[in-house]
Coordinates of C-alpha atoms in Angstrom, one line a residue:
X247 CA -8.2 -18.3 -19.6
X248 CA -5.9 -16.9 -16.9
X249 CA -6.1 -18.6 -13.5
X250 CA -8.0 -16.4 -11.0
X251 CA -8.4 -17.2 -7.4
X252 CA -9.9 -15.3 -4.4
X253 CA -9.7 -17.3 -1.2
X254 CA -9.0 -17.1 2.5
X255 CA -6.1 -18.7 4.4
X256 CA -6.6 -19.9 8.0
X257 CA -3.2 -19.7 9.6
X258 CA -3.9 -20.4 13.3
X259 CA -2.8 -18.4 16.3
X260 CA -1.0 -15.1 15.8
X261 CA 0.6 -12.9 18.4
X262 CA 0.9 -9.2 17.7
X263 CA 3.8 -6.9 18.7
X264 CA 1.7 -5.8 21.8
X265 CA 1.3 -9.4 22.9
X266 CA -2.4 -9.6 22.0
X267 CA -3.5 -12.8 20.2
X268 CA -5.6 -13.5 17.1
X269 CA -6.9 -17.1 17.7
X270 CA -7.2 -17.9 14.0
X271 CA -5.4 -15.6 11.7
X272 CA -7.5 -15.2 8.5
X273 CA -6.0 -13.7 5.3
X274 CA -8.1 -13.0 2.3
X275 CA -6.1 -12.9 -0.9
X276 CA -6.3 -12.6 -4.7
X277 CA -4.0 -14.6 -7.0
X278 CA -4.1 -14.2 -10.8
X279 CA -1.7 -15.9 -13.2
X280 CA 0.0 -19.2 -13.5
X281 CA 2.5 -20.9 -11.2
X282 CA 6.0 -20.7 -12.6
X283 CA 5.6 -17.1 -13.9
X284 CA 7.6 -14.4 -12.0
X285 CA 5.8 -13.5 -8.8
X286 CA 4.6 -10.0 -8.2
X287 CA 3.5 -9.3 -4.6
X288 CA 1.3 -6.2 -4.5
X289 CA 0.7 -4.4 -1.2
X290 CA -2.4 -2.2 -1.0
X291 CA -2.9 1.2 0.5
X292 CA -4.9 2.3 3.6
X293 CA -8.5 1.8 2.5
X294 CA -7.7 -0.6 -0.4
X295 CA -8.2 -4.3 -0.7
X296 CA -6.8 -7.5 -2.2
X297 CA -8.6 -7.0 -5.5
X298 CA -5.6 -5.7 -7.5
X299 CA -6.8 -7.2 -10.8
X300 CA -10.4 -8.0 -10.1
X301 CA -12.9 -9.5 -12.6
X302 CA -14.3 -8.4 -15.9
X303 CA -17.4 -7.2 -14.0
X304 CA -15.5 -5.6 -11.1
X305 CA -12.1 -4.3 -12.1
X306 CA -9.4 -4.2 -9.4
X307 CA -7.7 -1.0 -8.4
X308 CA -4.6 -1.6 -10.5
X309 CA -6.3 -3.4 -13.4
X310 CA -5.2 -0.6 -15.7
X311 CA -1.5 -1.1 -14.9
X312 CA -1.7 -4.8 -15.8
X313 CA -4.0 -4.7 -18.8
X314 CA -2.3 -1.6 -20.0
X315 CA 0.8 -3.7 -20.7
X316 CA 3.0 -2.2 -18.1
X317 CA 3.0 -5.5 -16.1
X318 CA 1.4 -7.9 -18.7
X319 CA -0.8 -10.6 -17.3
X320 CA 0.9 -13.2 -19.5
X321 CA 4.3 -12.3 -18.1
X322 CA 3.6 -12.4 -14.3
X323 CA 1.5 -13.9 -11.6
X324 CA 0.1 -11.5 -9.0
X325 CA -0.6 -12.0 -5.3
X326 CA -2.3 -9.5 -3.0
X327 CA -3.4 -9.9 0.6
X328 CA -6.1 -7.9 2.3
X329 CA -4.2 -6.6 5.3
X330 CA -5.4 -7.7 8.8
X331 CA -7.5 -4.9 10.4
X332 CA -9.2 -4.1 7.1
X333 CA -12.9 -4.9 6.6
X334 CA -12.6 -6.9 3.4
X335 CA -12.2 -10.4 4.6
X336 CA -9.0 -10.8 6.6
X337 CA -9.1 -10.9 10.4
X338 CA -10.4 -7.5 11.7
X339 CA -12.6 -5.9 14.3
X340 CA -15.5 -6.5 11.8
X341 CA -15.3 -10.3 12.0
X342 CA -13.4 -10.9 15.3
X343 CA -14.9 -9.4 18.5
X344 CA -11.6 -10.2 20.3
X345 CA -9.4 -8.5 17.6
X346 CA -6.3 -6.8 19.1
X347 CA -6.8 -3.2 20.2
X348 CA -3.2 -2.3 19.2
X349 CA -2.0 -3.2 15.7
X350 CA 1.2 -2.1 14.0
X351 CA 2.5 -2.1 10.5
X352 CA 4.9 -4.8 11.5
X353 CA 2.0 -7.0 12.5
X354 CA 0.3 -6.8 9.1
X355 CA 3.6 -7.4 7.3
X356 CA 4.4 -10.4 9.4
X357 CA 0.9 -11.8 8.7
X358 CA 1.4 -11.3 5.0
X359 CA 4.7 -13.0 5.1
X360 CA 3.0 -16.0 6.8
X361 CA 0.5 -16.0 4.0
X362 CA 3.2 -16.0 1.3
X363 CA 4.9 -18.9 3.0
X364 CA 1.7 -20.8 3.4
X365 CA 1.1 -20.6 -0.4
X366 CA 4.5 -22.1 -1.0
X367 CA 6.5 -19.2 -2.3
X368 CA 10.2 -18.6 -1.3
X369 CA 11.2 -15.9 -3.7
X370 CA 9.5 -12.6 -4.8
X371 CA 10.5 -11.3 -8.2
X372 CA 8.7 -8.0 -7.8
X373 CA 7.5 -6.4 -4.6
X374 CA 5.4 -3.3 -5.1
X375 CA 3.2 -0.9 -3.2
X376 CA 2.0 2.7 -2.8
X377 CA 1.5 4.7 0.4
X378 CA 0.7 2.2 3.2
X379 CA 1.5 -0.5 0.6
X380 CA 5.0 1.0 0.1
X381 CA 5.5 1.0 3.8
X382 CA 4.7 -2.7 3.9
X383 CA 7.3 -3.3 1.1
X384 CA 10.0 -1.4 3.1
X385 CA 9.4 -3.6 6.2
X386 CA 9.5 -6.8 4.1
X387 CA 12.8 -5.7 2.6
X388 CA 14.2 -5.2 6.0
X389 CA 12.9 -8.6 7.3
X390 CA 14.6 -10.5 4.5
X391 CA 12.3 -13.5 4.8
X392 CA 12.3 -13.8 1.0
X393 CA 14.7 -13.0 -1.8
X394 CA 13.3 -10.0 -3.6
X395 CA 14.7 -9.2 -7.1
X396 CA 13.1 -5.8 -7.6
X397 CA 11.0 -3.5 -5.3
X398 CA 8.9 -0.5 -6.3
X399 CA 8.0 1.9 -3.5
X400 CA 5.6 4.7 -4.5
X401 CA 4.6 7.7 -2.3
X402 CA 6.1 6.2 0.9
X403 CA 8.9 7.2 3.2
X404 CA 10.8 5.6 6.0
X405 CA 8.4 6.8 8.6
X406 CA 5.0 8.4 8.9
X407 CA 5.5 12.2 9.2
X408 CA 4.3 14.3 12.1
X409 CA 2.2 16.2 9.5
X410 CA 0.4 13.0 8.5
X411 CA -0.1 11.9 12.1
X412 CA -1.7 15.2 12.9
X413 CA -4.4 14.6 10.3
X414 CA -4.9 11.0 11.5
X415 CA -5.5 12.3 15.0
X416 CA -8.1 14.8 13.8
X417 CA -9.8 11.9 12.0
X418 CA -9.8 9.8 15.2
X419 CA -11.4 12.6 17.2
X420 CA -14.1 13.1 14.5
X421 CA -15.0 9.4 14.7
X422 CA -15.0 9.3 18.5
X423 CA -17.3 12.4 18.6
X424 CA -19.5 11.6 15.6
X425 CA -19.6 7.9 15.0
X426 CA -20.6 7.2 11.4
X427 CA -21.0 10.9 10.6
X428 CA -17.5 11.4 12.1
X429 CA -16.2 8.7 9.8
X430 CA -17.6 10.7 6.9
X431 CA -15.8 13.8 8.1
X432 CA -12.6 11.8 8.6
X433 CA -12.8 10.6 5.0
X434 CA -13.4 14.1 3.6
X435 CA -10.4 15.3 5.6
X436 CA -8.3 12.5 4.2
X437 CA -9.3 13.3 0.6
X438 CA -7.9 16.8 1.0
X439 CA -4.5 15.3 1.9
X440 CA -4.6 12.8 -0.9
X441 CA -5.2 15.4 -3.7
X442 CA -3.5 18.7 -4.4
X443 CA -5.1 22.1 -4.3
X444 CA -4.2 22.5 -8.0
X445 CA -6.2 19.3 -8.9
X446 CA -9.2 20.6 -7.0
X447 CA -9.1 23.9 -8.7
X448 CA -8.9 22.2 -12.1
X449 CA -11.8 19.8 -11.4
X450 CA -14.3 21.8 -9.3
X451 CA -16.0 25.1 -8.8
X452 CA -16.2 26.2 -5.2
X453 CA -19.8 24.9 -5.1
X454 CA -19.0 21.6 -6.9
X455 CA -16.3 20.8 -4.4
X456 CA -18.6 20.9 -1.4
X457 CA -20.9 18.4 -3.1
X458 CA -18.0 16.2 -4.1
X459 CA -16.6 16.1 -0.6
X460 CA -20.0 15.2 0.9
X461 CA -20.4 12.4 -1.7
X462 CA -17.0 10.9 -0.9
X463 CA -17.8 11.0 2.9
X464 CA -21.2 9.5 2.5
X465 CA -20.0 6.7 0.2
X466 CA -17.2 5.8 2.6
X467 CA -19.3 5.6 5.8
X468 CA -21.4 3.0 4.0
X469 CA -18.6 1.0 2.6
X470 CA -15.9 1.0 5.4
X471 CA -16.2 -0.2 9.0
X472 CA -15.6 2.5 11.6
X473 CA -13.5 0.4 14.0
X474 CA -11.4 -1.0 11.1
X475 CA -10.6 2.6 10.0
X476 CA -9.4 3.5 13.5
X477 CA -7.3 0.3 13.6
X478 CA -5.6 1.1 10.3
X479 CA -4.9 4.7 11.3
X480 CA -3.0 3.3 14.2
X481 CA -1.1 1.0 11.8
X482 CA -0.3 4.0 9.7
X483 CA 1.0 6.0 12.6
X484 CA 3.2 3.1 13.8
X485 CA 5.3 3.1 10.7
X486 CA 8.9 3.9 11.4
X487 CA 11.5 1.5 9.8
X488 CA 14.1 2.6 12.4
X489 CA 11.9 2.1 15.5
X490 CA 13.9 0.0 17.9
X491 CA 16.6 -0.8 15.3
X492 CA 20.1 0.4 14.8
X493 CA 21.0 -1.6 11.7
X494 CA 18.6 -0.5 9.0
X495 CA 21.2 1.3 6.9
X496 CA 23.5 -1.6 7.2
X497 CA 20.8 -4.1 6.1
X498 CA 19.6 -1.9 3.2
X499 CA 23.1 -1.2 2.0
X500 CA 23.9 -4.9 1.7
X501 CA 20.8 -6.5 0.2
X502 CA 20.9 -7.0 -3.6
X503 CA 17.3 -6.0 -4.3
X504 CA 17.0 -3.3 -7.0
X505 CA 14.8 -0.6 -5.7
X506 CA 12.8 2.0 -7.6
X507 CA 11.2 4.8 -5.6
X508 CA 8.6 7.3 -7.0
X509 CA 7.6 10.6 -5.5
X510 CA 4.7 12.7 -6.7
X511 CA 4.6 16.5 -7.0
X512 CA 2.4 18.2 -4.5
X513 CA 2.2 15.1 -2.2
X514 CA 1.5 16.7 1.1
X515 CA 1.9 13.5 3.1
X516 CA 5.1 12.0 1.6
X517 CA 7.0 14.6 -0.3
X518 CA 9.3 13.6 -3.1
X519 CA 12.6 14.5 -1.4
X520 CA 11.7 12.2 1.5
X521 CA 10.8 9.4 -0.8
X522 CA 14.1 9.8 -2.6
X523 CA 16.0 9.9 0.7
X524 CA 14.5 6.5 1.6
X525 CA 15.6 5.0 -1.7
X526 CA 19.2 6.3 -1.2
X527 CA 19.5 4.0 1.8
X528 CA 19.6 1.0 -0.5
X529 CA 22.6 -0.4 -2.4
X530 CA 20.9 -0.4 -5.8
X531 CA 18.4 2.4 -6.3
X532 CA 16.7 4.6 -8.9
X533 CA 14.3 7.4 -8.3
X534 CA 11.6 8.9 -10.5
X535 CA 9.8 12.1 -9.8
X536 CA 6.3 12.3 -11.2
X537 CA 5.3 15.8 -12.3
X538 CA 1.6 15.1 -12.1
X539 CA -0.4 17.6 -10.0
X540 CA -2.9 15.0 -8.6
X541 CA -0.8 14.8 -5.4
X542 CA -0.4 11.8 -3.1
X543 CA -3.1 9.7 -5.0
X544 CA -1.0 9.9 -8.2
X545 CA 0.0 6.3 -7.7
X546 CA -3.7 5.3 -8.2
X547 CA -4.4 7.6 -11.1
X548 CA -3.0 8.9 -14.4
X549 CA -0.9 5.8 -15.0
X550 CA 0.5 7.0 -18.3
X551 CA 2.4 9.7 -16.4
X552 CA 4.5 7.2 -14.4
X553 CA 3.9 3.6 -15.4
X554 CA 6.2 3.8 -18.5
X555 CA 9.1 4.3 -16.0
X556 CA 7.9 1.3 -14.0
X557 CA 7.9 -0.8 -17.2
X558 CA 11.4 0.4 -18.0
X559 CA 12.7 -0.4 -14.5
X560 CA 11.2 -3.9 -14.6
X561 CA 12.9 -4.7 -17.9
X562 CA 16.3 -3.4 -16.9
X563 CA 18.9 -6.2 -17.1
X564 CA 21.9 -4.3 -15.8
X565 CA 22.0 -2.2 -12.7
X566 CA 25.0 -0.2 -11.5
X567 CA 25.8 -0.1 -7.9
X568 CA 25.7 3.5 -6.6

């Protein structure tokens, strides 16, 4: 039986970039596998959680990647933290009335790094994440608090685009005006940016799509905390690896981490050419373009379209410097 743990770390006082303080930083996490196996740190996306693998009764959001043999459970140990600000167990507006009003991507990354250290890890064999998870991976690579052998960045770029930020601002306005109903509208708006128009045309008639959108919005407003969503939109908007830094290219061109980037066709938020451009800042880099018309959410779906390339990359023994 594979070791499986879901637990919460209590890490004491934590000061954010803005100078606000979390009195007792809590990090909910999932660990699956055995100590001594290569460590995979998985970073989750905006509304995701720490349950990458999950249980037999409640499969995690990337269970199919692991059980499908692309990252076999017997070959690795997996660690995922629920990011602070999220409503699924880590410190957030849901469980801390004094939670900071201003949170950045660098705050959640630094919290995750403290969690990795608290669990006793010094090296990361594979660092992987999609969308907001990919942004976390980018920040961790810059910070260099751990030796990272290989990194996989899916559907993420070196900064959140103006296009993405515009949608996030509309979502905020909907929430401020409509409360929980506004949260439903914000989620429906988000879904339109996560999927391509081609995928919608293939799946739905014009009448069906209205019902589907309403279903997604209604489900989300029951499952996700309103204030947490606003907090995480701020986190998303804060992402810019070059903010206040002049040495990013120098750092990325010198670290020995082997980096794979993946871009997805029809991704409105993080187009393939921008994902590839991020990867080209690293010394060792490969890029794969996924010709799957789902759009941005491709990294959560249709694994057989892109996971074989992940498997190949993870098993490469020789990597030429560009």
